[in-house]
XYZ file of C-alpha atoms in Angstrom:
651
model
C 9.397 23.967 134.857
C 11.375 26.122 132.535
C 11.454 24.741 129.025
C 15.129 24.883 128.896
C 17.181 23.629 132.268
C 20.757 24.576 131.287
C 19.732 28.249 131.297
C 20.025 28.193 134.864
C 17.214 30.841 135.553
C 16.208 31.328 138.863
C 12.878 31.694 140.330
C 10.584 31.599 143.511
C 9.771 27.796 143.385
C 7.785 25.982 146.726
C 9.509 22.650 147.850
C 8.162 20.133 149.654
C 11.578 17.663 150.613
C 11.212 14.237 152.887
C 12.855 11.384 153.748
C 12.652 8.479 155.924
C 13.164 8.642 159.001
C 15.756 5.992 160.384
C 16.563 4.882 156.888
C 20.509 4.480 156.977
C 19.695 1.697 160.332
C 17.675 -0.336 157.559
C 18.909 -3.444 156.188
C 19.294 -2.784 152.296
C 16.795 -4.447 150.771
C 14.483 -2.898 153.264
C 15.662 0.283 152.482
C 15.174 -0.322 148.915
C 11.558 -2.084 149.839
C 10.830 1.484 151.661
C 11.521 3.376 148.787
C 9.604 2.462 146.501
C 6.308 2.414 149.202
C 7.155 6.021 149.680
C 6.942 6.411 145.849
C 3.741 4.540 145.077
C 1.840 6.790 148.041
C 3.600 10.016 146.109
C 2.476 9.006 142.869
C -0.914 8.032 144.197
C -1.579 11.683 145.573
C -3.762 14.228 143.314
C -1.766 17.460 143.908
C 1.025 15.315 142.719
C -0.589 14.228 139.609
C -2.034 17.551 138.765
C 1.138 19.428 139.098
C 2.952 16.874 136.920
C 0.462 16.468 134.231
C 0.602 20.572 133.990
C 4.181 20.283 133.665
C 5.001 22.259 136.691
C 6.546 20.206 138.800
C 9.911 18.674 139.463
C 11.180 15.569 140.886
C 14.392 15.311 142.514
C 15.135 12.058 144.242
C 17.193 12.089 147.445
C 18.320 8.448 148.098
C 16.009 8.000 150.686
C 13.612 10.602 149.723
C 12.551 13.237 147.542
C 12.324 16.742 147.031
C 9.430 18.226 145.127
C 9.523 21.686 143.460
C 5.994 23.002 142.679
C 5.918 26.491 140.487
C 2.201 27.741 140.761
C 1.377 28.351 144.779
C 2.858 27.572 148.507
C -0.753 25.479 149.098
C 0.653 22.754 146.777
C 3.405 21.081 148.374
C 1.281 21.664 152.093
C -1.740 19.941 149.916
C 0.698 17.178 148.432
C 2.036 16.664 152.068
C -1.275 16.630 153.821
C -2.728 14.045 151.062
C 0.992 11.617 151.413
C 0.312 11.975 155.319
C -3.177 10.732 155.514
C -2.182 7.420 153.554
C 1.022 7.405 155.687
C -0.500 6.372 158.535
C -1.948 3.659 157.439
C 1.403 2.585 157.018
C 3.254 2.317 160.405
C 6.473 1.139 159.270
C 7.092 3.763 156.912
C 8.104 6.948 159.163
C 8.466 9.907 157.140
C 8.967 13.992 157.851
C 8.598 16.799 155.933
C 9.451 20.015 155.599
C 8.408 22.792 152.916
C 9.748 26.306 151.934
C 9.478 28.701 149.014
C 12.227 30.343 147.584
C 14.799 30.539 144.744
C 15.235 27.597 142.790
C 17.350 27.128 139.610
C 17.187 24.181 137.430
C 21.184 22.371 136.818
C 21.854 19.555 135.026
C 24.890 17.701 136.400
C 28.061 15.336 135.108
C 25.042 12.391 133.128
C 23.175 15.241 131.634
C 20.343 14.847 133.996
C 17.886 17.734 135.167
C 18.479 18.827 138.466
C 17.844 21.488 140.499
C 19.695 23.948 142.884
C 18.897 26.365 145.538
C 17.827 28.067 149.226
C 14.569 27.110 148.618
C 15.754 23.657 148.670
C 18.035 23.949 150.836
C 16.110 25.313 153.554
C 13.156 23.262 152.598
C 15.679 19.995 153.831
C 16.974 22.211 156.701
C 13.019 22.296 157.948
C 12.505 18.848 157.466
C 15.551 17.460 159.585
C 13.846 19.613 162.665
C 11.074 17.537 162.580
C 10.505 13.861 163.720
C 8.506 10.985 161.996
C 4.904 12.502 161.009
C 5.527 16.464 161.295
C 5.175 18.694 158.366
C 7.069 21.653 158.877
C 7.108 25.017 157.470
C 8.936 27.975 156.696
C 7.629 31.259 158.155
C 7.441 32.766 154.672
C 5.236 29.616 153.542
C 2.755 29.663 157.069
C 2.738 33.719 156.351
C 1.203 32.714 153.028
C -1.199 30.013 154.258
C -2.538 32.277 156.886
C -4.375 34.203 154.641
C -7.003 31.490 154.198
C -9.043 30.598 156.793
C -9.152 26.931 155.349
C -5.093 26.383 156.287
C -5.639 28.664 159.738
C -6.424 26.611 161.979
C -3.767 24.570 161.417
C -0.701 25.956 161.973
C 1.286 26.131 165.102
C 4.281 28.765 166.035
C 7.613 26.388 167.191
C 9.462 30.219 166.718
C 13.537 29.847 165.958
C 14.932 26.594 165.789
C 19.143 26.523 165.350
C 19.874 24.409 161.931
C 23.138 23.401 160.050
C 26.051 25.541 160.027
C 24.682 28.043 163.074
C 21.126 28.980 160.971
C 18.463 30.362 162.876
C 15.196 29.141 161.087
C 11.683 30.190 162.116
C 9.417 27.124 162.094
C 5.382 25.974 162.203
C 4.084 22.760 162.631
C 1.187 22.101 160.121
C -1.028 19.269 161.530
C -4.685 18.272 161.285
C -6.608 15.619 162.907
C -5.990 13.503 159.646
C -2.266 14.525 158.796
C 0.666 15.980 160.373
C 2.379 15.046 164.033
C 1.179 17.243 166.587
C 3.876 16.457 169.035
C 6.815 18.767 169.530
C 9.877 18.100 168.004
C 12.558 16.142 169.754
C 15.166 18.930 168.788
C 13.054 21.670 170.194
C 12.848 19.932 173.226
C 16.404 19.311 173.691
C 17.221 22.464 172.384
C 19.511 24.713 175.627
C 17.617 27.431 176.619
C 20.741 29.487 175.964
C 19.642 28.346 172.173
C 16.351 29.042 171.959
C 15.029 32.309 170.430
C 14.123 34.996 172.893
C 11.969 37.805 171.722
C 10.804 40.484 174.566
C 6.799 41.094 174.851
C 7.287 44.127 172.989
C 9.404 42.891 170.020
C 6.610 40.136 169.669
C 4.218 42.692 170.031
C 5.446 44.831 167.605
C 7.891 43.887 165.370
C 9.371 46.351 163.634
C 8.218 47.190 159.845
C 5.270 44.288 160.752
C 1.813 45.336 161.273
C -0.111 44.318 164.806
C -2.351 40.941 164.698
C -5.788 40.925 166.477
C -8.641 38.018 166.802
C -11.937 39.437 167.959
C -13.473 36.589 169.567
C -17.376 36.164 169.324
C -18.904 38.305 171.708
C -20.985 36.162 174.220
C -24.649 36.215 174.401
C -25.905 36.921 177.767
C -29.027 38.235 177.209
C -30.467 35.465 178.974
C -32.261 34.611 175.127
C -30.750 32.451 172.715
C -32.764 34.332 170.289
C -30.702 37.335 170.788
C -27.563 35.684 169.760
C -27.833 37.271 166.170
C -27.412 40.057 167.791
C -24.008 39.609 169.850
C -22.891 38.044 166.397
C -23.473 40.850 164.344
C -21.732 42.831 166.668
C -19.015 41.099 166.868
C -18.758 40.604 163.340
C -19.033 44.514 162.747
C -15.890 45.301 165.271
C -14.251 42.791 162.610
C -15.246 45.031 159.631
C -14.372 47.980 161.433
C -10.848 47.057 161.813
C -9.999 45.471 158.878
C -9.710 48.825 157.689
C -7.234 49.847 159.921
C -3.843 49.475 157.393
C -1.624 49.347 160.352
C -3.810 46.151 161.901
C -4.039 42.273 160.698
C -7.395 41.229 161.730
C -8.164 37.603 161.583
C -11.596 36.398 159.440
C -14.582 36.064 161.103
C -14.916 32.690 160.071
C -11.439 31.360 161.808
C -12.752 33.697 164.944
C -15.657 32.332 165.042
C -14.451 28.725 165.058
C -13.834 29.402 168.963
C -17.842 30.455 169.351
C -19.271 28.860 172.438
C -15.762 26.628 173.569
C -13.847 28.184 177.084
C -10.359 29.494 175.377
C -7.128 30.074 176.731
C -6.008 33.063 175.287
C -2.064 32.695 174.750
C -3.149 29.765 173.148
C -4.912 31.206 170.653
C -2.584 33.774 170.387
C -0.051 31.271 169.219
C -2.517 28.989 167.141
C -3.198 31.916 164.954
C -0.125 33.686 164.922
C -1.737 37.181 166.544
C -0.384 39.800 169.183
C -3.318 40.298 170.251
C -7.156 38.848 171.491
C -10.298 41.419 171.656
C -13.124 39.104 174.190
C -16.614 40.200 175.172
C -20.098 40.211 175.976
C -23.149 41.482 174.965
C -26.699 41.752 176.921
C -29.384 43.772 175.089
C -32.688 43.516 176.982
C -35.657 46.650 177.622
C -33.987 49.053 174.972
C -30.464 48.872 176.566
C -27.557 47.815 175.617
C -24.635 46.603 178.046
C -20.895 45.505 176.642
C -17.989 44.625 178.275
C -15.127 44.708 176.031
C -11.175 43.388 176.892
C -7.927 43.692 174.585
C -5.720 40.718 175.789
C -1.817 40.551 174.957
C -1.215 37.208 173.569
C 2.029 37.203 174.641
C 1.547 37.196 178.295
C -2.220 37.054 179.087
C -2.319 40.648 180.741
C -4.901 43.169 179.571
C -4.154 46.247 177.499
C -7.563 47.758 177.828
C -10.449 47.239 179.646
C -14.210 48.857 179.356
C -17.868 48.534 180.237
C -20.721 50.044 178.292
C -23.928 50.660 179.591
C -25.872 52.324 176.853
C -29.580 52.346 175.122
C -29.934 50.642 172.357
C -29.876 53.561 170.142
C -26.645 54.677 171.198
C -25.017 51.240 169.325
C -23.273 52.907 166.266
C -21.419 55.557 168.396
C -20.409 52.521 171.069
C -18.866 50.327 168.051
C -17.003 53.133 167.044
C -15.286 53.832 170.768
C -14.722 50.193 170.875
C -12.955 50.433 167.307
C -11.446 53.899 168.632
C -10.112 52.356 171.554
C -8.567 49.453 170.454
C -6.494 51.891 168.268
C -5.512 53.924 170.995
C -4.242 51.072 173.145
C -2.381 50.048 170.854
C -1.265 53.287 169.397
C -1.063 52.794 166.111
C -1.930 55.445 163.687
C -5.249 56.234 161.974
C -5.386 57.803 158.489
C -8.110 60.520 157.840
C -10.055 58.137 155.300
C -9.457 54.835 157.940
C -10.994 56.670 160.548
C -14.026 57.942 157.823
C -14.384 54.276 156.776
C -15.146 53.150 160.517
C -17.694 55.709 161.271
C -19.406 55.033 158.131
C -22.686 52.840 159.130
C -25.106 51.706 156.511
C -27.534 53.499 158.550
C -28.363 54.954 161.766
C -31.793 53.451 162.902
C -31.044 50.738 165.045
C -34.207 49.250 163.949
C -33.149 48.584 160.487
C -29.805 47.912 161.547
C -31.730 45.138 164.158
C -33.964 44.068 161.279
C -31.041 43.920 159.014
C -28.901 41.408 161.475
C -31.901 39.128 161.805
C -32.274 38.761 157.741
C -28.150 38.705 157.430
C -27.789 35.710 159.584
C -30.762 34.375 157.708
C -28.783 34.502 154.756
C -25.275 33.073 156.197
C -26.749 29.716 158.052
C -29.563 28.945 155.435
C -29.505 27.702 152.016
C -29.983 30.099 148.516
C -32.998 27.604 147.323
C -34.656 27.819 150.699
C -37.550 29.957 148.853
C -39.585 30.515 152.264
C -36.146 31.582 153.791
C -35.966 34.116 150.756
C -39.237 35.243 151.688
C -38.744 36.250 155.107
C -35.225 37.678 154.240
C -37.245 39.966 151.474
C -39.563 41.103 154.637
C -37.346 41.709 157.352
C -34.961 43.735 154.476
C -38.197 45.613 153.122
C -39.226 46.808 156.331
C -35.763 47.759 157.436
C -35.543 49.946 153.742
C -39.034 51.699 155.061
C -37.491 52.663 157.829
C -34.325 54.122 156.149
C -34.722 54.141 152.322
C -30.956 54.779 152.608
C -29.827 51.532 153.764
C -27.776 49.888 150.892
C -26.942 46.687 152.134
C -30.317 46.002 153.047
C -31.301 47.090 149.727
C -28.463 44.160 148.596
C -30.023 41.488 150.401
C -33.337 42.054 149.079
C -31.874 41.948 145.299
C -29.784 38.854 146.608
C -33.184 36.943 148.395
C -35.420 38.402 144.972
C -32.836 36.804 142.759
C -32.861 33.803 144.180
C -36.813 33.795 144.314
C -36.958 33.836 140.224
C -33.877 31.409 139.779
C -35.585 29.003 141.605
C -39.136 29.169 142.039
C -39.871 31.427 138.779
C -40.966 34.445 141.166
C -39.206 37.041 142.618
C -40.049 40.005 140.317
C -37.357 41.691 138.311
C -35.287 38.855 139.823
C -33.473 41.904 142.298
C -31.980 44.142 139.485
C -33.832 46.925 140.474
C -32.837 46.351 144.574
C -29.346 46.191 143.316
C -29.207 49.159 140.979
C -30.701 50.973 144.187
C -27.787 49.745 146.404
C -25.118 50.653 144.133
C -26.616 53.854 143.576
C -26.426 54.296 147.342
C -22.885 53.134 147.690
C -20.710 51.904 144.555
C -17.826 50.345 146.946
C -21.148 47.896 147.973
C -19.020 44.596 146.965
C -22.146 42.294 147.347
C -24.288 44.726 145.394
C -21.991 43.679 142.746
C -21.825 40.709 143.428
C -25.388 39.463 142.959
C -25.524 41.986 139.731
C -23.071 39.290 138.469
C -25.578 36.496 139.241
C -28.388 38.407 138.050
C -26.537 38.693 134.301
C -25.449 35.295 134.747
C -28.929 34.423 134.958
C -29.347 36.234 131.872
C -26.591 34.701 130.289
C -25.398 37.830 129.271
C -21.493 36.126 131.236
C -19.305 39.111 130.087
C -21.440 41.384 132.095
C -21.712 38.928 134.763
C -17.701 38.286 135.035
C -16.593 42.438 135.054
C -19.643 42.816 137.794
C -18.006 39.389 139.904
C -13.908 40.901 139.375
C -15.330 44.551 140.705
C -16.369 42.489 143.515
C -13.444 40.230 144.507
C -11.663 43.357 144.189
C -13.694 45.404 146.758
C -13.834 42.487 149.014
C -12.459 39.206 148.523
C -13.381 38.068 152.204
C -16.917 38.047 151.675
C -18.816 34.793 152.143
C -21.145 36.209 149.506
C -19.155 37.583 146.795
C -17.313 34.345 147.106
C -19.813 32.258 146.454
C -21.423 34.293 143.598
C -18.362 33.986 141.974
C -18.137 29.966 142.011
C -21.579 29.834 141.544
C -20.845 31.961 138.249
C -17.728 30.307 137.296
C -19.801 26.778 137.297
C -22.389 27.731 135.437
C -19.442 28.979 132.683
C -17.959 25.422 133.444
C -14.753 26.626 134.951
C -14.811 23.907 137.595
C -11.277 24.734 139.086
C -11.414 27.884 139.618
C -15.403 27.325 140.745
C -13.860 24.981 143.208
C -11.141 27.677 144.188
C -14.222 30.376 145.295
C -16.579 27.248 146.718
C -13.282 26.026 149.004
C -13.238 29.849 150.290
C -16.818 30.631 150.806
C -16.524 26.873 152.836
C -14.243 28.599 154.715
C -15.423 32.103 155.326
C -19.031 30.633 156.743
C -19.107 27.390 158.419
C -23.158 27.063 158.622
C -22.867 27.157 154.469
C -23.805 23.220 153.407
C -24.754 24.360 150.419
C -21.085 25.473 149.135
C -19.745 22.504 150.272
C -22.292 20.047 148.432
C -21.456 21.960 145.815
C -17.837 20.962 145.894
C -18.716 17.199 146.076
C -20.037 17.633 142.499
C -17.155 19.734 141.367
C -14.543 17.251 142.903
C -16.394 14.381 141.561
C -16.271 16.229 137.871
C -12.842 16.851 138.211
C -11.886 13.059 139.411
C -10.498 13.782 142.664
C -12.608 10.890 144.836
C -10.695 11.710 147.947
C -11.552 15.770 147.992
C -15.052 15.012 146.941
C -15.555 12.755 150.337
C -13.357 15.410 152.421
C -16.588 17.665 150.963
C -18.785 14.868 151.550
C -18.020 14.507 155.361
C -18.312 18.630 155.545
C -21.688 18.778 153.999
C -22.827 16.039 156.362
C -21.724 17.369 159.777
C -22.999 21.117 158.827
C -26.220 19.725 157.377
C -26.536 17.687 160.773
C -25.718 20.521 162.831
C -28.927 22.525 161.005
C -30.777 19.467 161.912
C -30.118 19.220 165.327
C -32.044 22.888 165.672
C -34.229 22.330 162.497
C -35.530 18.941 162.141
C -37.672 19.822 159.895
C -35.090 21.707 157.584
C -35.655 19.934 153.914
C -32.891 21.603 151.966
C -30.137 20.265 154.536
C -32.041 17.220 154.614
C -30.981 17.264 150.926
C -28.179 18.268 150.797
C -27.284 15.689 153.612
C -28.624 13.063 151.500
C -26.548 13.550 148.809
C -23.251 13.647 151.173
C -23.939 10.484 152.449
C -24.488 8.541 149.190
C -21.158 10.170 148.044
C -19.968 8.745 151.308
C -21.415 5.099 150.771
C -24.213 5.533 153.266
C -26.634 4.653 150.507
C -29.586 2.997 152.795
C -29.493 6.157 154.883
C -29.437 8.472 152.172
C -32.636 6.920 151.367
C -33.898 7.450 154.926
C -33.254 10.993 154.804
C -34.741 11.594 151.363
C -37.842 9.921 152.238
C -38.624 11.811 155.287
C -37.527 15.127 153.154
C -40.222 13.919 151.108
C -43.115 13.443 153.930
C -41.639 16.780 155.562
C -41.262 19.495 152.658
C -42.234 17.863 149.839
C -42.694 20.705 147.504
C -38.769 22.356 148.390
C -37.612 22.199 145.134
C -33.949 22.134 145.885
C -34.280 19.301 147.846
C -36.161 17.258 145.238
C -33.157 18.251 143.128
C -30.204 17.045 145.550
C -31.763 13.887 145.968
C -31.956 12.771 143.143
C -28.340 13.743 141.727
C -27.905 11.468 145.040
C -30.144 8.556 143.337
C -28.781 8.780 139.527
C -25.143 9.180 140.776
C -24.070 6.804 143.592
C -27.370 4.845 144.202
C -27.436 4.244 140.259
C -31.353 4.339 140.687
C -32.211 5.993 137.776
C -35.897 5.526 137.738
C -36.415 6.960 141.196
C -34.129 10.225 140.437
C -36.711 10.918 137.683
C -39.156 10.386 139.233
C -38.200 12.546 142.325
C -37.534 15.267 139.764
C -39.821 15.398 137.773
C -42.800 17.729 139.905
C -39.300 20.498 140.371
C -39.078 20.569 136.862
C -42.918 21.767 136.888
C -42.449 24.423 139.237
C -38.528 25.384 138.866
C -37.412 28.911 137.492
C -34.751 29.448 134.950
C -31.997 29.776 136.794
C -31.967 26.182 138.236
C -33.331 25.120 134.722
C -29.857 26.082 132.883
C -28.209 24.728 136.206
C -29.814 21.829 135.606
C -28.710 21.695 131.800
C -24.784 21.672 132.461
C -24.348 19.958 135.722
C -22.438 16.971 135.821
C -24.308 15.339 138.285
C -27.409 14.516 136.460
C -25.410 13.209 133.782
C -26.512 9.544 133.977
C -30.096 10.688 133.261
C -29.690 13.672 130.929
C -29.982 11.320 127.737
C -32.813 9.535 128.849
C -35.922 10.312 126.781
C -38.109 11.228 130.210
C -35.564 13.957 131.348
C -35.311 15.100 128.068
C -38.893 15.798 127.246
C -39.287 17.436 131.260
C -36.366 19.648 129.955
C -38.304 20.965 127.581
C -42.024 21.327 128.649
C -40.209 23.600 131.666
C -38.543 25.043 128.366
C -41.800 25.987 127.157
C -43.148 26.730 130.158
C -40.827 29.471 131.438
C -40.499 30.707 127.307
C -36.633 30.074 126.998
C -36.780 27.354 124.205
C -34.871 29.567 121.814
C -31.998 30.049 124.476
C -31.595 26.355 125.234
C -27.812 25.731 124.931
């Protein structure tokens, strides 16, 4: 809040205002009674507590509610009111709505001297709120515009369109819900809204509105190969039509990761036109089989379920690069927007040619993006299937990146791995400096190193090339934990969670964060991710020790302590010498099962094999904190000190 209220500045503020719902029906001391519920649960929520004890939030009581002004981001009040929500309905008798906008807000202080505050962005914050019934969180256009550009909020918000408000206002609402929060009913007032009222907006204008740019969602192509084994290959393409047109200034393309969250389910398409906000839907197939190649591509208008375009490809195999780009091509020309020179040079560029290295390439990628980093015989095959693809086209620069990434990972973990991937990422940059993950892992590579100046320019060059990459994401919490910068580690883990939804490892990674940071009830949100991904691998991969791990260490944070144990002893009988795993469990074991003697013990042959990397991780994170000061951990600290030669670096 500004440090002096009376000047009356204004500025872009976001407001979350409630009330109770029914409130003035109440006899008074129940209305008194509800108030001060409704406080306690506000107080009791973390956003709330954050915000305030940063000084950058106001309180403005309402009589029978509140209005909160938050000054740092539009995800705070929808956080606040998704945390008040979830203890709301445990609480039956208390109905509250919100609603939440951002705009100007200008601290007053009225006749008793007392702050106050003033505004549209409070006033249209209430205006929301009074559209909705007990349990909906509403939002302002500008505020779901805002949210929709992470995939973690995506999902979640619903189109109402214009809703009439006080004094003839026209407002355009969403309704945020989850399964946890939120009301996922429609208004009452919408419902009994005239038609004569409601907002009508031709195909075209919702199309195409004017000055906006057109919204697409390219659905996963399906599989239909006839071999489940091929489906790396109808994801890669699918994910590749993504890339294409995300460089296409005059298109919104929706993440792969919030497309991909309809992989495998029957859609209706207006529906998911309206879910995520889009004009438009891109479906498909894929069957590769003998050397040939057959697609079947549709452009869908979400508005009224007809199709704009309409093709099928019947190609060989090595005919793939040219087909993406008439798919790309075609799209553009159906909807006719326009293609700069460089936009339509950026979607012809392919890493390569060779459909064998590209084919070799896909395999190792999805490797990579449903696996876990410490998997070292994962990193193995990764470095094989990327080697061969590089004989094949020495040219091949992302290829080049995933072997520096896998090689990296190799000598962080398991002390082998060569130059660790410096000289695989060198090579990749020197094919193509716009390479964001060649950066990316040059940033872990130096972070390894310690040399963290290095490491941060090499991680900012690469959030700036591409800050929708799973993997630059991740590098960069991964490097902003090991500098023990655990919020804004937690900002990049909470992305690459939501970018990649086979990545366990990210979201273990934000139970230990959360827990570090005291925020119990995000660290078991994390908890209950890392669990149903790490299941997931399991159901395909029973024998899968690092999500076995990892899964382990969810369900102790989740109170599941006897089968935590289960899990980590069949780890044990299963893959006994995966490091990683040996590692999660027994964070699980000093931490929640407060079985110190059995962590140890279950660490103790990692710390014989493990390489520096997960040695210095090992040093600073919080999770083996019950044990670091015991004289056994100490002394395994530094024979693997010794061992790997870094006693004069230890921190």
């Amino acid at each position: 809040m500004p440090e002096d209220p009376k000047a009356k500045r204004m500025e872009i503020a976001h407001v979350l205002f409630m009330d109770i719902v029914g409130y003035s029906t109440r006899l008074t001391d129940e209305q008194q009674a509800l108030v001060d519920e409704l406080n306690q649960i506000v107080r009791s929520s973390d956003e709330f507590n954050k915000a305030a004890a940063a000084g950058r939030l106001m309180k403005i009581p309402t009589g029978d509610g509140m209005a909160l002004i938050f000054y740092n981001s539009p995800e705070q009040p929808v956080e606040c009111a998704v945390e008040i929500s979830r203890v709301l309905r445990h609480h039956p008798d208390l109905p509250v709505r919100m609603g939440v906008h951002s705009g100007p807000v200008s601290a007053v202080t009225d006749v008793n001297d007392r702050v106050n505050a003033a505004g549209v962005g409070i006033n249209l914050a209430q205006r929301l709120m009074d559209c909705g019934d007990a349990g909906h969180i509403l939002l302002s256009k500008r505020v779901a515009e805002d949210l929709q550009q992470n995939g973690r909020w995506r999902p979640h918000l619903h189109d109402l369109g214009e809703m009439e408000v006080k004094h003839g206002e026209r407002v355009h609402v969403f309704n945020f819900y989850t399964d946890e929060a939120g009301n996922s009913d429609l208004p009452k007032k919408l419902i009994h809204t005239r038609p004569e009222q409601r907002s009508v907006v031709s195909s075209a204008e919702k199309v195409a509105p004017k000055g906006r740019r057109f919204s697409i969602c390219v659905l996963p192509f399906a599989n239909i190969s006839g071999d489940v084994e091929q489906e790396y290959f109808s994801d890669g393409i699918s994910e590749d039509i993504i890339t294409d047109l995300s460089k296409v200034s005059a298109l919104h393309v929706v993440s792969r990761n919030t497309a991909f969250t309809f992989k495998g389910k029957a859609v209706d398409v207006r529906q998911v036109a309206g879910q995520l906000n889009v004009s438009h839907v891109l479906e498909g197939s894929v069957r590769k089989a003998a050397g040939r190649v057959r697609i079947t591509a549709q452009l869908i208008d979400g508005c009224n379920d007809s199709h704009v375009w309409a093709e099928r490809y019947d190609r060989d195999l090595n005919d793939i690069f040219a087909l993406q780009d008439e798919i790309s091509h075609a799209i553009v020309d159906a909807l006719k927007v326009k293609l700069l020179p460089e936009e339509k040079k950026a979607i012809e560029r392919h890493g390569t040619e060779n459909v064998d290295a590209y084919n070799l390439y896909l395999l190792a990628r999805q490797s990579y993006a449903t696996g876990f980093e410490g998997d070292s015989r994962r990193n193995e095959a990764i470095i094989r299937l990327c080697q061969r693809a590089v004989e094949i086209d020495p040219n091949y620069a992302e290829a080049w990146a995933l072997i520096a990434m896998a090689e990296m990972l190799l000598r962080s973990t398991m002390n082998r791995g060569g130059d660790g991937g410096l000289a695989a990422a060198e090579r990749a940059l020197e094919l193509n400096a716009d390479l964001a993950e060649a950066h990316a892992v040059k940033a872990r590579i130096f972070s390894e190193e310690k040399r963290h100046d290095e490491a941060s320019r090499e991680i900012e060059t690469a959030l700036r090339l591409d800050l929708e990459s799973h993997q630059v994401n991740k590098c960069a919490a991964l490097l902003r934990f090991r500098q023990q910068r655990l919020e804004e580690s937690v900002r990049y883990f909470e992305k690459a969670v939501a970018l990649e939804d086979g990545d366990f490892g990210a979201a273990g990674m934000l139970i230990t964060c959360y827990l570090a940071l005291g925020n119990p009830e995000a660290a078991r949100r994390s908890a209950k991710i890392t669990l149903a991904r790490a299941e997931k691998v399991l159901a395909h991969d029973p024998n899968n020790g690092s999500a076995m791990g990892h899964g382990s260490w969810a369900l102790a944070a989740l109170g599941q302590g006897e089968r935590a144990k289960d899990w980590m002893a069949r780890a044990l009988l299963i893959d006994p010498d995966n490091l990683t795993m040996r590692y999660n469990s027994a964070c699980a074991l000093a931490n929640n099962l407060n079985d110190k003697e059995a962590a140890l013990e279950i660490l103790a042959p990692a710390f014989e094999k493990m390489g520096a990397g997960l040695l210095n991780h090992a040093k600073i994170d919080p999770d083996l904190a019950p044990i670091r000061d015991d004289p056994r951990f100490k002394e395994m600290l530094e024979v693997a000190e010794r061992r790997l030669g870094t006693q004069t670096n230890r921190e």
